[in-house]
Short mmCIF file of C-alpha atoms and ligand atoms in Angstrom, two decimals:
data_model
loop_
_atom_site.label_atom_id
_atom_site.label_comp_id
_atom_site.label_asym_id
_atom_site.label_seq_id
_atom_site.Cartn_x
_atom_site.Cartn_y
_atom_site.Cartn_z
CA MET A 190 -24.63 12.19 9.15
CA ILE A 191 -21.29 12.63 10.92
CA ASN A 192 -21.57 12.29 14.66
CA LYS A 193 -18.00 11.76 15.74
CA PRO A 194 -17.74 13.50 19.15
CA SER A 195 -14.35 15.14 18.44
CA THR A 196 -15.64 16.58 15.16
CA LEU A 197 -18.86 17.90 16.68
CA LYS A 198 -16.93 19.50 19.55
CA ILE A 199 -14.66 21.38 17.17
CA ILE A 200 -17.45 22.63 14.95
CA ASN A 201 -19.56 23.71 17.92
CA LEU A 202 -16.72 25.60 19.50
CA LEU A 203 -15.86 27.49 16.30
CA GLN A 204 -19.54 28.29 15.77
CA ASN A 205 -19.82 29.57 19.35
CA TYR A 206 -17.15 32.12 18.48
CA GLY A 207 -19.12 33.22 15.40
CA PHE A 208 -17.10 31.35 12.78
CA LYS A 209 -18.35 29.03 10.09
CA ALA A 210 -17.12 25.47 10.26
CA TYR A 211 -17.81 22.25 8.38
CA VAL A 212 -16.59 18.74 7.92
CA VAL A 213 -15.27 18.55 4.39
CA GLY A 214 -13.82 16.22 1.73
CA GLY A 215 -13.39 12.49 2.15
CA ALA A 216 -15.25 12.20 5.45
CA VAL A 217 -18.43 13.73 3.99
CA ARG A 218 -18.18 11.52 0.91
CA ASP A 219 -17.58 8.34 2.91
CA ALA A 220 -20.27 9.14 5.47
CA TYR A 221 -22.78 9.76 2.67
CA LEU A 222 -21.78 6.46 1.06
CA GLY A 223 -22.18 4.65 4.37
CA LEU A 224 -18.49 3.79 4.53
CA GLU A 225 -16.35 3.92 7.62
CA ILE A 226 -14.69 7.31 8.03
CA ASN A 227 -11.08 7.57 9.17
CA ASP A 228 -10.20 11.18 9.79
CA ALA A 229 -12.63 14.04 9.36
CA ASP A 230 -11.03 17.23 8.03
CA ILE A 231 -12.58 20.51 9.14
CA THR A 232 -12.76 23.68 7.09
CA THR A 233 -13.54 27.05 8.67
CA SER A 234 -13.83 30.79 8.11
CA ALA A 235 -11.48 31.37 11.06
CA THR A 236 -7.87 32.15 10.16
CA PRO A 237 -5.14 29.87 11.56
CA THR A 238 -4.39 32.50 14.21
CA GLU A 239 -8.05 32.68 15.19
CA VAL A 240 -8.33 28.90 15.30
CA THR A 241 -5.24 28.75 17.50
CA THR A 242 -6.61 31.38 19.89
CA VAL A 243 -10.05 29.73 20.15
CA PHE A 244 -8.67 26.30 20.97
CA GLU A 245 -5.75 27.30 23.17
CA SER A 246 -7.99 29.53 25.28
CA ASN A 247 -10.24 26.49 25.79
CA GLY A 248 -7.37 24.35 26.97
CA TYR A 249 -6.63 22.39 23.79
CA ARG A 250 -3.20 21.77 22.35
CA VAL A 251 -2.74 23.26 18.90
CA ILE A 252 0.06 22.27 16.52
CA PRO A 253 0.86 24.61 13.61
CA THR A 254 1.19 21.80 11.05
CA GLY A 255 0.75 23.79 7.84
CA ILE A 256 0.27 27.43 8.67
CA LYS A 257 1.37 28.44 5.16
CA HIS A 258 -1.59 26.55 3.71
CA GLY A 259 -3.90 27.55 6.53
CA THR A 260 -3.84 24.29 8.43
CA VAL A 261 -3.46 23.70 12.15
CA THR A 262 -3.95 20.46 14.03
CA VAL A 263 -5.94 20.44 17.26
CA LEU A 264 -5.66 17.58 19.75
CA VAL A 265 -9.13 16.51 20.85
CA ASP A 266 -9.63 13.42 23.00
CA GLY A 267 -6.09 12.34 22.16
CA GLU A 268 -6.72 12.56 18.43
CA GLY A 269 -5.23 15.11 16.02
CA VAL A 270 -7.84 16.86 13.86
CA GLU A 271 -6.80 19.09 10.95
CA ILE A 272 -8.55 22.43 10.70
CA THR A 273 -7.98 24.40 7.50
CA THR A 274 -9.12 27.93 6.73
CA PHE A 275 -11.37 28.37 3.68
CA ARG A 276 -8.93 29.00 0.86
CA SER A 277 -8.62 29.20 -2.86
CA GLU A 278 -5.60 28.25 -4.91
CA SER A 279 -4.22 29.79 -8.06
CA ASN A 280 -1.30 29.93 -10.48
CA TYR A 281 -0.17 26.36 -10.21
CA VAL A 282 3.48 25.70 -10.98
CA ASP A 283 5.26 22.38 -11.83
CA ASN A 284 1.83 20.89 -12.61
CA ARG A 285 1.48 20.41 -8.89
CA HIS A 286 1.81 23.37 -6.51
CA PRO A 287 -0.39 26.45 -6.29
CA GLU A 288 1.87 29.48 -6.29
CA SER A 289 -0.53 31.42 -4.18
CA VAL A 290 -3.02 30.38 -1.55
CA GLU A 291 -5.60 32.89 -0.55
CA PHE A 292 -7.98 32.76 2.37
CA VAL A 293 -11.60 33.29 1.30
CA ASP A 294 -14.72 34.22 3.24
CA ASP A 295 -17.02 31.53 2.05
CA VAL A 296 -17.01 27.77 1.91
CA SER A 297 -18.04 27.86 -1.76
CA GLY A 298 -14.65 29.22 -2.78
CA ASP A 299 -12.97 26.49 -0.79
CA LEU A 300 -15.02 23.73 -2.39
CA LEU A 301 -14.15 25.00 -5.86
CA ARG A 302 -10.44 24.19 -5.43
CA ARG A 303 -11.16 20.54 -4.60
CA ASP A 304 -10.45 17.79 -7.10
CA PHE A 305 -13.61 15.75 -7.60
CA THR A 306 -17.29 16.53 -7.04
CA VAL A 307 -17.63 13.73 -4.49
CA ASN A 308 -14.74 15.30 -2.55
CA ALA A 309 -16.19 18.80 -2.76
CA MET A 310 -19.01 18.55 -0.26
CA ALA A 311 -19.18 20.11 3.19
CA TYR A 312 -21.44 19.32 6.11
CA ASN A 313 -22.43 20.50 9.53
CA GLU A 314 -25.47 19.82 11.70
CA THR A 315 -26.92 23.33 11.44
CA GLU A 316 -26.76 23.71 7.66
CA GLY A 317 -26.79 20.08 6.54
CA LEU A 318 -25.05 19.04 3.33
CA ILE A 319 -23.47 21.74 1.18
CA ASP A 320 -23.18 20.31 -2.28
CA LEU A 321 -22.48 22.93 -4.94
CA TYR A 322 -21.09 20.67 -7.66
CA GLY A 323 -23.43 17.69 -7.66
CA GLY A 324 -21.26 15.46 -5.48
CA LYS A 325 -24.29 13.79 -3.92
CA ASN A 326 -25.72 12.89 -7.32
CA ASP A 327 -22.36 11.55 -8.42
CA CYS A 328 -22.14 9.47 -5.24
CA ASP A 329 -25.58 8.05 -6.05
CA SER A 330 -24.57 7.22 -9.62
CA LYS A 331 -21.07 6.11 -8.57
CA ILE A 332 -19.34 8.62 -10.82
CA LEU A 333 -15.98 10.28 -10.33
CA ARG A 334 -16.04 13.69 -11.99
CA ALA A 335 -13.56 16.55 -11.82
CA VAL A 336 -14.81 19.82 -10.39
CA GLY A 337 -14.87 22.22 -13.36
CA ASN A 338 -12.78 21.62 -16.47
CA ALA A 339 -11.09 18.25 -16.08
CA ASN A 340 -8.24 19.01 -18.44
CA GLU A 341 -7.38 22.19 -16.55
CA ARG A 342 -7.66 20.48 -13.18
CA PHE A 343 -5.15 17.76 -14.12
CA ASN A 344 -2.86 20.36 -15.62
CA GLU A 345 -2.94 22.40 -12.44
CA ASP A 346 -2.02 19.36 -10.41
CA ALA A 347 -1.13 16.10 -12.14
CA LEU A 348 -1.15 14.17 -8.88
CA ARG A 349 -4.94 14.30 -9.24
CA ILE A 350 -4.57 11.67 -11.97
CA LEU A 351 -3.31 9.19 -9.40
CA ARG A 352 -5.87 10.44 -6.88
CA ALA A 353 -8.54 9.58 -9.45
CA LEU A 354 -7.21 6.02 -9.60
CA ARG A 355 -7.15 5.93 -5.80
CA PHE A 356 -10.85 6.75 -5.61
CA VAL A 357 -11.76 4.38 -8.44
CA SER A 358 -9.88 1.63 -6.65
CA LYS A 359 -11.42 2.45 -3.27
CA LEU A 360 -14.99 3.17 -4.36
CA GLY A 361 -15.45 1.24 -7.61
CA PHE A 362 -16.77 4.39 -9.30
CA THR A 363 -16.81 4.95 -13.05
CA VAL A 364 -14.83 7.95 -14.23
CA GLU A 365 -16.98 10.42 -16.13
CA LYS A 366 -16.11 10.67 -19.84
CA GLU A 367 -14.42 14.08 -19.96
CA THR A 368 -12.53 13.36 -16.73
CA SER A 369 -11.37 10.03 -18.11
CA LYS A 370 -10.26 11.59 -21.39
CA ALA A 371 -8.31 14.22 -19.46
CA ILE A 372 -6.59 11.55 -17.36
CA PHE A 373 -5.22 9.80 -20.44
CA LYS A 374 -4.40 13.04 -22.19
CA ASN A 375 -2.28 14.34 -19.31
CA VAL A 376 -0.77 11.09 -18.11
CA ASN A 377 2.78 12.14 -19.10
CA LEU A 378 2.62 15.01 -16.59
CA LEU A 379 3.06 12.38 -13.88
CA ASN A 380 6.76 12.30 -14.72
CA GLY A 381 7.14 15.69 -13.10
CA ILE A 382 5.54 14.67 -9.80
CA SER A 383 7.77 13.86 -6.84
CA LYS A 384 8.42 10.15 -6.53
CA GLU A 385 7.47 10.09 -2.86
CA ARG A 386 4.00 11.41 -3.67
CA VAL A 387 3.63 8.98 -6.56
CA TYR A 388 4.47 6.11 -4.24
CA GLN A 389 2.04 7.31 -1.56
CA GLU A 390 -0.74 7.21 -4.13
CA LEU A 391 0.37 3.85 -5.52
CA VAL A 392 0.05 2.40 -2.03
CA LYS A 393 -3.50 3.70 -1.82
CA ILE A 394 -4.40 2.44 -5.28
CA LEU A 395 -3.14 -1.04 -4.36
CA LYS A 396 -5.21 -0.99 -1.18
CA GLY A 397 -8.55 -0.50 -2.90
CA LYS A 398 -11.30 -3.06 -3.06
CA TYR A 399 -11.52 -2.51 -6.83
CA VAL A 400 -7.78 -2.67 -7.46
CA GLU A 401 -8.01 -5.27 -10.25
CA GLU A 402 -10.41 -3.26 -12.36
CA THR A 403 -8.38 -0.11 -11.73
CA LEU A 404 -5.05 -1.64 -12.75
CA LEU A 405 -6.61 -3.02 -15.92
CA LYS A 406 -8.67 -0.05 -16.98
CA TYR A 407 -5.98 2.51 -16.16
CA LYS A 408 -2.94 0.45 -17.11
CA LYS A 409 -1.70 3.34 -19.22
CA VAL A 410 -1.38 5.40 -16.05
CA ILE A 411 0.32 2.55 -14.20
CA PHE A 412 2.83 2.10 -17.05
CA GLU A 413 3.65 5.78 -16.77
CA ILE A 414 4.75 5.38 -13.16
CA ILE A 415 6.26 1.87 -13.60
CA PRO A 416 7.34 1.73 -17.27
CA GLU A 417 8.90 -1.73 -16.81
CA LEU A 418 5.41 -3.23 -16.51
CA LYS A 419 4.48 -2.21 -20.03
CA ALA A 420 6.33 -5.13 -21.62
CA CYS A 421 4.12 -7.50 -19.58
CA ASP A 422 0.97 -6.18 -21.22
CA GLY A 423 -0.44 -8.78 -23.60
CA PHE A 424 2.66 -10.97 -23.24
CA ASP A 425 1.60 -14.52 -24.17
CA GLN A 426 3.16 -17.01 -21.74
CA LYS A 427 2.73 -20.02 -24.07
CA SER A 428 2.09 -22.24 -21.08
CA LYS A 429 -0.73 -24.56 -20.05
CA TYR A 430 -0.28 -23.38 -16.47
CA HIS A 431 -1.28 -19.87 -17.39
CA ALA A 432 -4.69 -18.64 -18.48
CA TYR A 433 -3.62 -15.00 -18.84
CA ASP A 434 -0.97 -12.80 -20.36
CA VAL A 435 1.73 -11.64 -17.93
CA TYR A 436 0.15 -8.29 -17.01
CA THR A 437 -3.32 -9.75 -16.46
CA HIS A 438 -1.77 -12.51 -14.36
CA ILE A 439 0.04 -9.88 -12.29
CA VAL A 440 -3.16 -7.88 -11.79
CA LYS A 441 -5.11 -11.01 -10.81
CA THR A 442 -2.35 -11.90 -8.35
CA VAL A 443 -2.65 -8.45 -6.74
CA GLY A 444 -6.43 -8.85 -6.63
CA TYR A 445 -6.25 -12.23 -4.90
CA SER A 446 -3.62 -11.15 -2.41
CA LYS A 447 -3.94 -10.15 1.21
CA ASN A 448 -4.59 -6.43 1.55
CA GLU A 449 -1.23 -5.45 2.92
CA ASN A 450 1.18 -3.03 1.27
CA VAL A 451 4.32 -5.15 1.14
CA VAL A 452 2.38 -8.19 -0.08
CA ARG A 453 0.62 -6.23 -2.82
CA LEU A 454 3.84 -4.54 -3.95
CA ALA A 455 5.58 -7.90 -4.20
CA CYS A 456 2.62 -9.26 -6.19
CA LEU A 457 2.65 -6.27 -8.53
CA LEU A 458 6.32 -6.79 -9.32
CA HIS A 459 6.75 -10.56 -8.92
CA ASP A 460 6.75 -11.43 -12.62
CA ILE A 461 8.01 -8.13 -13.96
CA ALA A 462 11.10 -9.74 -15.53
CA LYS A 463 9.16 -12.41 -17.43
CA PRO A 464 9.22 -10.62 -20.78
CA TYR A 465 12.95 -10.15 -20.34
CA SER A 466 13.65 -13.83 -19.55
CA PHE A 467 11.48 -15.57 -22.13
CA THR A 468 12.47 -18.58 -24.21
CA VAL A 469 10.39 -21.08 -26.21
CA ASP A 470 11.42 -24.74 -26.28
CA GLU A 471 11.17 -27.19 -29.20
CA PHE A 472 7.57 -28.03 -28.25
CA GLY A 473 6.53 -24.40 -28.38
CA ARG A 474 6.29 -24.09 -24.60
CA GLY A 475 7.30 -20.85 -22.95
CA HIS A 476 9.90 -20.70 -20.17
CA PHE A 477 11.07 -17.86 -18.00
CA TYR A 478 14.34 -19.12 -16.57
CA GLY A 479 15.86 -16.71 -14.09
CA HIS A 480 12.93 -14.30 -14.05
CA GLN A 481 12.84 -14.54 -10.24
CA GLU A 482 16.43 -13.30 -9.84
CA LYS A 483 16.12 -10.68 -12.53
CA GLY A 484 12.69 -9.64 -11.24
CA ALA A 485 14.11 -9.13 -7.75
CA GLU A 486 16.79 -6.86 -9.20
CA MET A 487 14.30 -4.89 -11.27
CA ALA A 488 11.99 -4.50 -8.29
CA VAL A 489 14.82 -3.05 -6.21
CA SER A 490 15.62 -0.51 -8.87
CA ILE A 491 11.95 0.44 -9.37
CA LEU A 492 11.26 0.79 -5.65
CA LYS A 493 14.45 2.74 -5.04
CA GLY A 494 13.34 5.07 -7.80
CA LEU A 495 10.08 5.58 -5.93
CA LYS A 496 12.04 6.31 -2.73
CA VAL A 497 10.51 3.39 -0.90
CA ASP A 498 11.92 2.56 2.57
CA ASN A 499 14.74 0.02 2.74
CA LYS A 500 12.88 -2.55 4.80
CA THR A 501 10.03 -2.79 2.31
CA ILE A 502 12.50 -3.00 -0.58
CA ALA A 503 14.48 -5.78 1.12
CA THR A 504 11.37 -7.84 1.81
CA VAL A 505 10.00 -7.44 -1.71
CA GLU A 506 13.40 -8.31 -3.18
CA THR A 507 13.77 -11.57 -1.24
CA VAL A 508 10.17 -12.59 -1.76
CA ILE A 509 10.37 -12.06 -5.53
CA ARG A 510 13.63 -13.98 -5.68
CA LEU A 511 12.00 -16.89 -3.83
CA HIS A 512 8.50 -16.71 -5.25
CA ASP A 513 8.76 -19.95 -7.18
CA THR A 514 10.62 -21.83 -4.43
CA VAL A 515 8.57 -24.58 -2.86
CA ILE A 516 8.79 -24.87 0.91
CA PRO A 517 7.50 -28.35 1.76
CA ALA A 518 4.92 -28.51 4.55
CA ASN A 519 7.38 -30.24 6.82
CA ARG A 520 8.36 -28.98 10.25
CA VAL A 521 12.11 -29.35 9.84
CA LYS A 522 12.09 -27.75 6.38
CA VAL A 523 9.99 -24.85 7.64
CA LYS A 524 12.38 -24.31 10.54
CA LYS A 525 15.33 -24.33 8.17
CA PHE A 526 13.63 -21.67 6.09
CA LEU A 527 12.81 -19.61 9.18
CA SER A 528 16.38 -19.94 10.35
CA LYS A 529 17.69 -18.61 7.05
CA HIS A 530 15.14 -15.89 6.24
CA GLY A 531 13.05 -15.19 9.34
CA TYR A 532 9.29 -15.29 9.90
CA GLU A 533 8.40 -12.04 8.10
CA ILE A 534 9.84 -13.18 4.77
CA LEU A 535 8.11 -16.52 5.09
CA ARG A 536 4.77 -14.95 5.90
CA VAL A 537 4.88 -12.49 2.98
CA LEU A 538 6.23 -15.15 0.63
CA ILE A 539 3.38 -17.51 1.47
CA GLU A 540 0.82 -14.75 0.90
CA VAL A 541 2.37 -14.01 -2.50
CA ARG A 542 2.58 -17.69 -3.43
CA ILE A 543 -1.08 -18.26 -2.57
CA ALA A 544 -2.23 -15.24 -4.61
CA ASP A 545 0.09 -16.20 -7.47
CA ALA A 546 -1.29 -19.74 -7.52
CA LEU A 547 -4.88 -18.51 -7.58
CA ALA A 548 -4.07 -16.37 -10.60
CA HIS A 549 -2.85 -19.39 -12.61
CA ALA A 550 -4.96 -21.63 -14.81
CA VAL A 551 -7.58 -23.17 -12.55
CA THR A 552 -6.51 -26.83 -12.69
CA TYR A 553 -3.09 -26.20 -11.15
CA VAL A 554 -4.13 -24.15 -8.19
CA LYS A 555 -5.61 -26.13 -5.36
CA GLU A 556 -2.64 -28.20 -4.29
CA ARG A 557 -0.24 -25.28 -4.23
CA VAL A 558 -2.62 -23.15 -2.17
CA GLU A 559 -3.23 -25.95 0.34
CA GLU A 560 0.47 -26.63 0.72
CA SER A 561 1.25 -22.94 1.20
CA LYS A 562 -1.43 -22.62 3.85
CA ALA A 563 -0.08 -25.67 5.63
CA VAL A 564 3.42 -24.16 5.65
CA LEU A 565 2.15 -20.96 7.22
CA GLU A 566 0.24 -22.95 9.84
CA ILE A 567 3.36 -24.92 10.72
CA ALA A 568 5.40 -21.70 10.94
CA ASN A 569 2.80 -20.07 13.19
CA ASP A 570 2.81 -23.15 15.40
CA ILE A 571 6.62 -23.10 15.62
CA ILE A 572 6.53 -19.43 16.61
CA SER A 573 3.74 -19.80 19.15
CA LYS A 574 5.47 -22.73 20.84
CA GLY A 575 8.73 -20.77 20.93
CA GLU A 576 10.60 -23.58 19.20
CA CYS A 577 14.21 -22.87 18.44
CA PHE A 578 15.36 -21.89 14.95
CA THR A 579 17.88 -19.13 15.74
CA LEU A 580 21.20 -19.04 17.62
CA LYS A 581 19.60 -16.66 20.06
CA GLN A 582 17.02 -19.26 21.06
CA LEU A 583 19.61 -21.99 21.54
CA ALA A 584 19.86 -23.17 25.17
CA VAL A 585 23.66 -22.73 25.15
CA ASN A 586 25.70 -19.69 24.18
CA GLY A 587 29.35 -18.85 23.46
CA THR A 588 30.25 -18.54 27.13
CA ASP A 589 28.92 -22.03 27.86
CA LEU A 590 31.11 -23.45 25.11
CA GLU A 591 34.14 -21.45 26.22
CA LYS A 592 33.80 -23.12 29.62
CA GLN A 593 34.00 -26.44 27.75
CA GLY A 594 37.39 -25.36 26.41
CA LEU A 595 36.35 -24.20 22.91
CA LYS A 596 37.86 -21.10 21.36
CA GLY A 597 37.14 -18.46 18.67
CA GLU A 598 36.01 -19.96 15.36
CA GLU A 599 35.38 -23.31 17.07
CA ILE A 600 32.67 -21.73 19.18
CA LYS A 601 30.89 -20.29 16.17
CA ASN A 602 31.04 -23.57 14.30
CA ALA A 603 29.87 -25.51 17.33
CA LEU A 604 26.89 -23.20 17.87
CA ASN A 605 25.85 -23.51 14.23
CA PHE A 606 26.28 -27.27 14.42
CA LEU A 607 24.09 -27.45 17.54
CA LEU A 608 21.46 -25.24 15.96
CA ARG A 609 21.31 -27.57 13.00
CA LEU A 610 20.89 -30.58 15.27
CA VAL A 611 18.08 -28.83 17.12
CA ILE A 612 16.33 -27.71 13.93
CA GLU A 613 16.63 -31.24 12.54
CA GLU A 614 15.11 -32.47 15.81
CA ARG A 615 18.10 -34.70 16.52
CA VAL A 616 18.79 -33.09 19.89
CA GLU A 617 16.50 -31.40 22.37
CA ASN A 618 17.09 -27.73 23.01
CA ASN A 619 18.29 -27.95 26.62
CA LYS A 620 21.72 -27.26 28.04
CA GLN A 621 22.44 -30.76 29.20
CA SER A 622 21.61 -32.42 25.86
CA LEU A 623 23.46 -29.78 23.87
CA LEU A 624 26.63 -30.04 25.94
CA LYS A 625 26.48 -33.80 25.67
CA ALA A 626 26.10 -33.53 21.91
CA ILE A 627 29.13 -31.27 21.63
CA LYS A 628 31.29 -33.82 23.36
P1 LIG B 11 -9.15 9.21 1.68
O1 LIG B 11 -10.34 8.56 2.28
O2 LIG B 11 -8.45 8.35 0.71
O3 LIG B 11 -8.24 9.89 2.67
P2 LIG B 11 -9.84 11.94 1.04
O4 LIG B 11 -10.89 12.46 0.12
O5 LIG B 11 -9.96 12.24 2.48
O6 LIG B 11 -9.77 10.39 0.76
P3 LIG B 11 -7.28 13.29 1.17
O7 LIG B 11 -6.08 13.04 0.33
O8 LIG B 11 -7.23 12.99 2.61
O9 LIG B 11 -8.45 12.47 0.47
O10 LIG B 11 -7.71 14.81 0.93
C1 LIG B 11 -8.77 15.41 1.63
C2 LIG B 11 -9.57 16.33 0.72
O11 LIG B 11 -8.75 17.41 0.29
C3 LIG B 11 -10.09 15.69 -0.56
O12 LIG B 11 -11.34 15.08 -0.34
C4 LIG B 11 -10.18 16.86 -1.49
O13 LIG B 11 -11.35 17.60 -1.27
C5 LIG B 11 -9.02 17.73 -1.08
N1 LIG B 11 -7.78 17.48 -1.83
C6 LIG B 11 -6.69 16.78 -1.41
N2 LIG B 11 -5.72 16.77 -2.32
C7 LIG B 11 -6.18 17.49 -3.35
C8 LIG B 11 -5.62 17.87 -4.61
N3 LIG B 11 -4.40 17.47 -4.97
N4 LIG B 11 -6.37 18.66 -5.41
C9 LIG B 11 -7.59 19.06 -5.05
N5 LIG B 11 -8.18 18.74 -3.89
C10 LIG B 11 -7.49 17.97 -3.05
MG1 LIG B 12 -8.40 11.78 3.95
#
């Protein structure tokens, strides 16, 4: 079932030394489901010290990544593989961390601590699939079920609530009834989970193939981690351009968008300020003046709260601020935009605008999508031909202008002036033409 050479090598070597070893968790689940597997975690009866000795004496590099939890990383064929000693967990504190971790002799004890049945299977070539909690059956029926008492499991570690959404979003599984009840019952425990971990899971939820269904069905969980979205739920836009309430529109936008973190985050937050910027005119039509500005501000505060990196925050902020700005499919206009904001902003903005358009009422979509695609094509063409839209690309620099007798502020103004002429295609970007133009 799993025939990755690095994985087989590790298991064989541990077995040769008399230890038990299995692939465990997500890799077993994904292999059984016929999905691509990323990294295969290994679980073993060998203690971290024993694992280290076995691999170092066979010439492998071993990194003590999480000794406290029984994990070391072994470098095999240039790839880091995590090997964790069979362990049980007990006495959880903060609804998140086990106070004590104990090594156990048998894989069954290790599988018991795992969150969902489909994640609690182990496998090796000699013993085949070890499935003590019905994970295989649940894979077949596409069911996500907590191992043991769901309510207790989410109380032990509330992050599992978001992990449940991650697997629903990735696999399209239905959450078993008791597990689902326990998710909603314990949703407030998420407030005690570290923001970094919440964000890591949010990223994974947004990445899933079934993200739309997940964000709709588990909106109560999403509103717990981003309370500002709650006001969007069921908010009637009173507009012929919109077929959905604000939250459903947001979710559809995420669903239509390119599967890339920054794009999906911007989609999730692009209309977040709509309920806070709503007015109705004399004809009963809804307007959301200023929701782009206000939304950008709200997004910054939400993402800062989730400890997101500054670059992602800056991109999302600008894109939300500009999400209703039309960039005409015109070479000069596109260059002007690139000159002001750079390629990355343009690219993400276009992705968001396309997804946003698709999530509108059907009749208003096609033109906007076509135009956005055309803009991106023009931008890509500008980039690939190396056409000038920045001062750096200009064929003259400050020193050249100094030689012409310009000084200080004059130089800066002249360079900006020349860049504008080049962008507007009034002068060619070569030294001779530019110097002539300056005269
Ligand atoms: P993915 O494909 O998204 O990485 P995964 O199942 O590999 O899914 P990981 O977060 O990499 O998920 O965790 C690996 C395994 O460790 C899980 O399959 C599960 O058995 C166990 N696990 C991880 N986190 C928890 C947790 N908080 N509670 C219980 N078990 C957990
Ligand atoms: Mg994993």
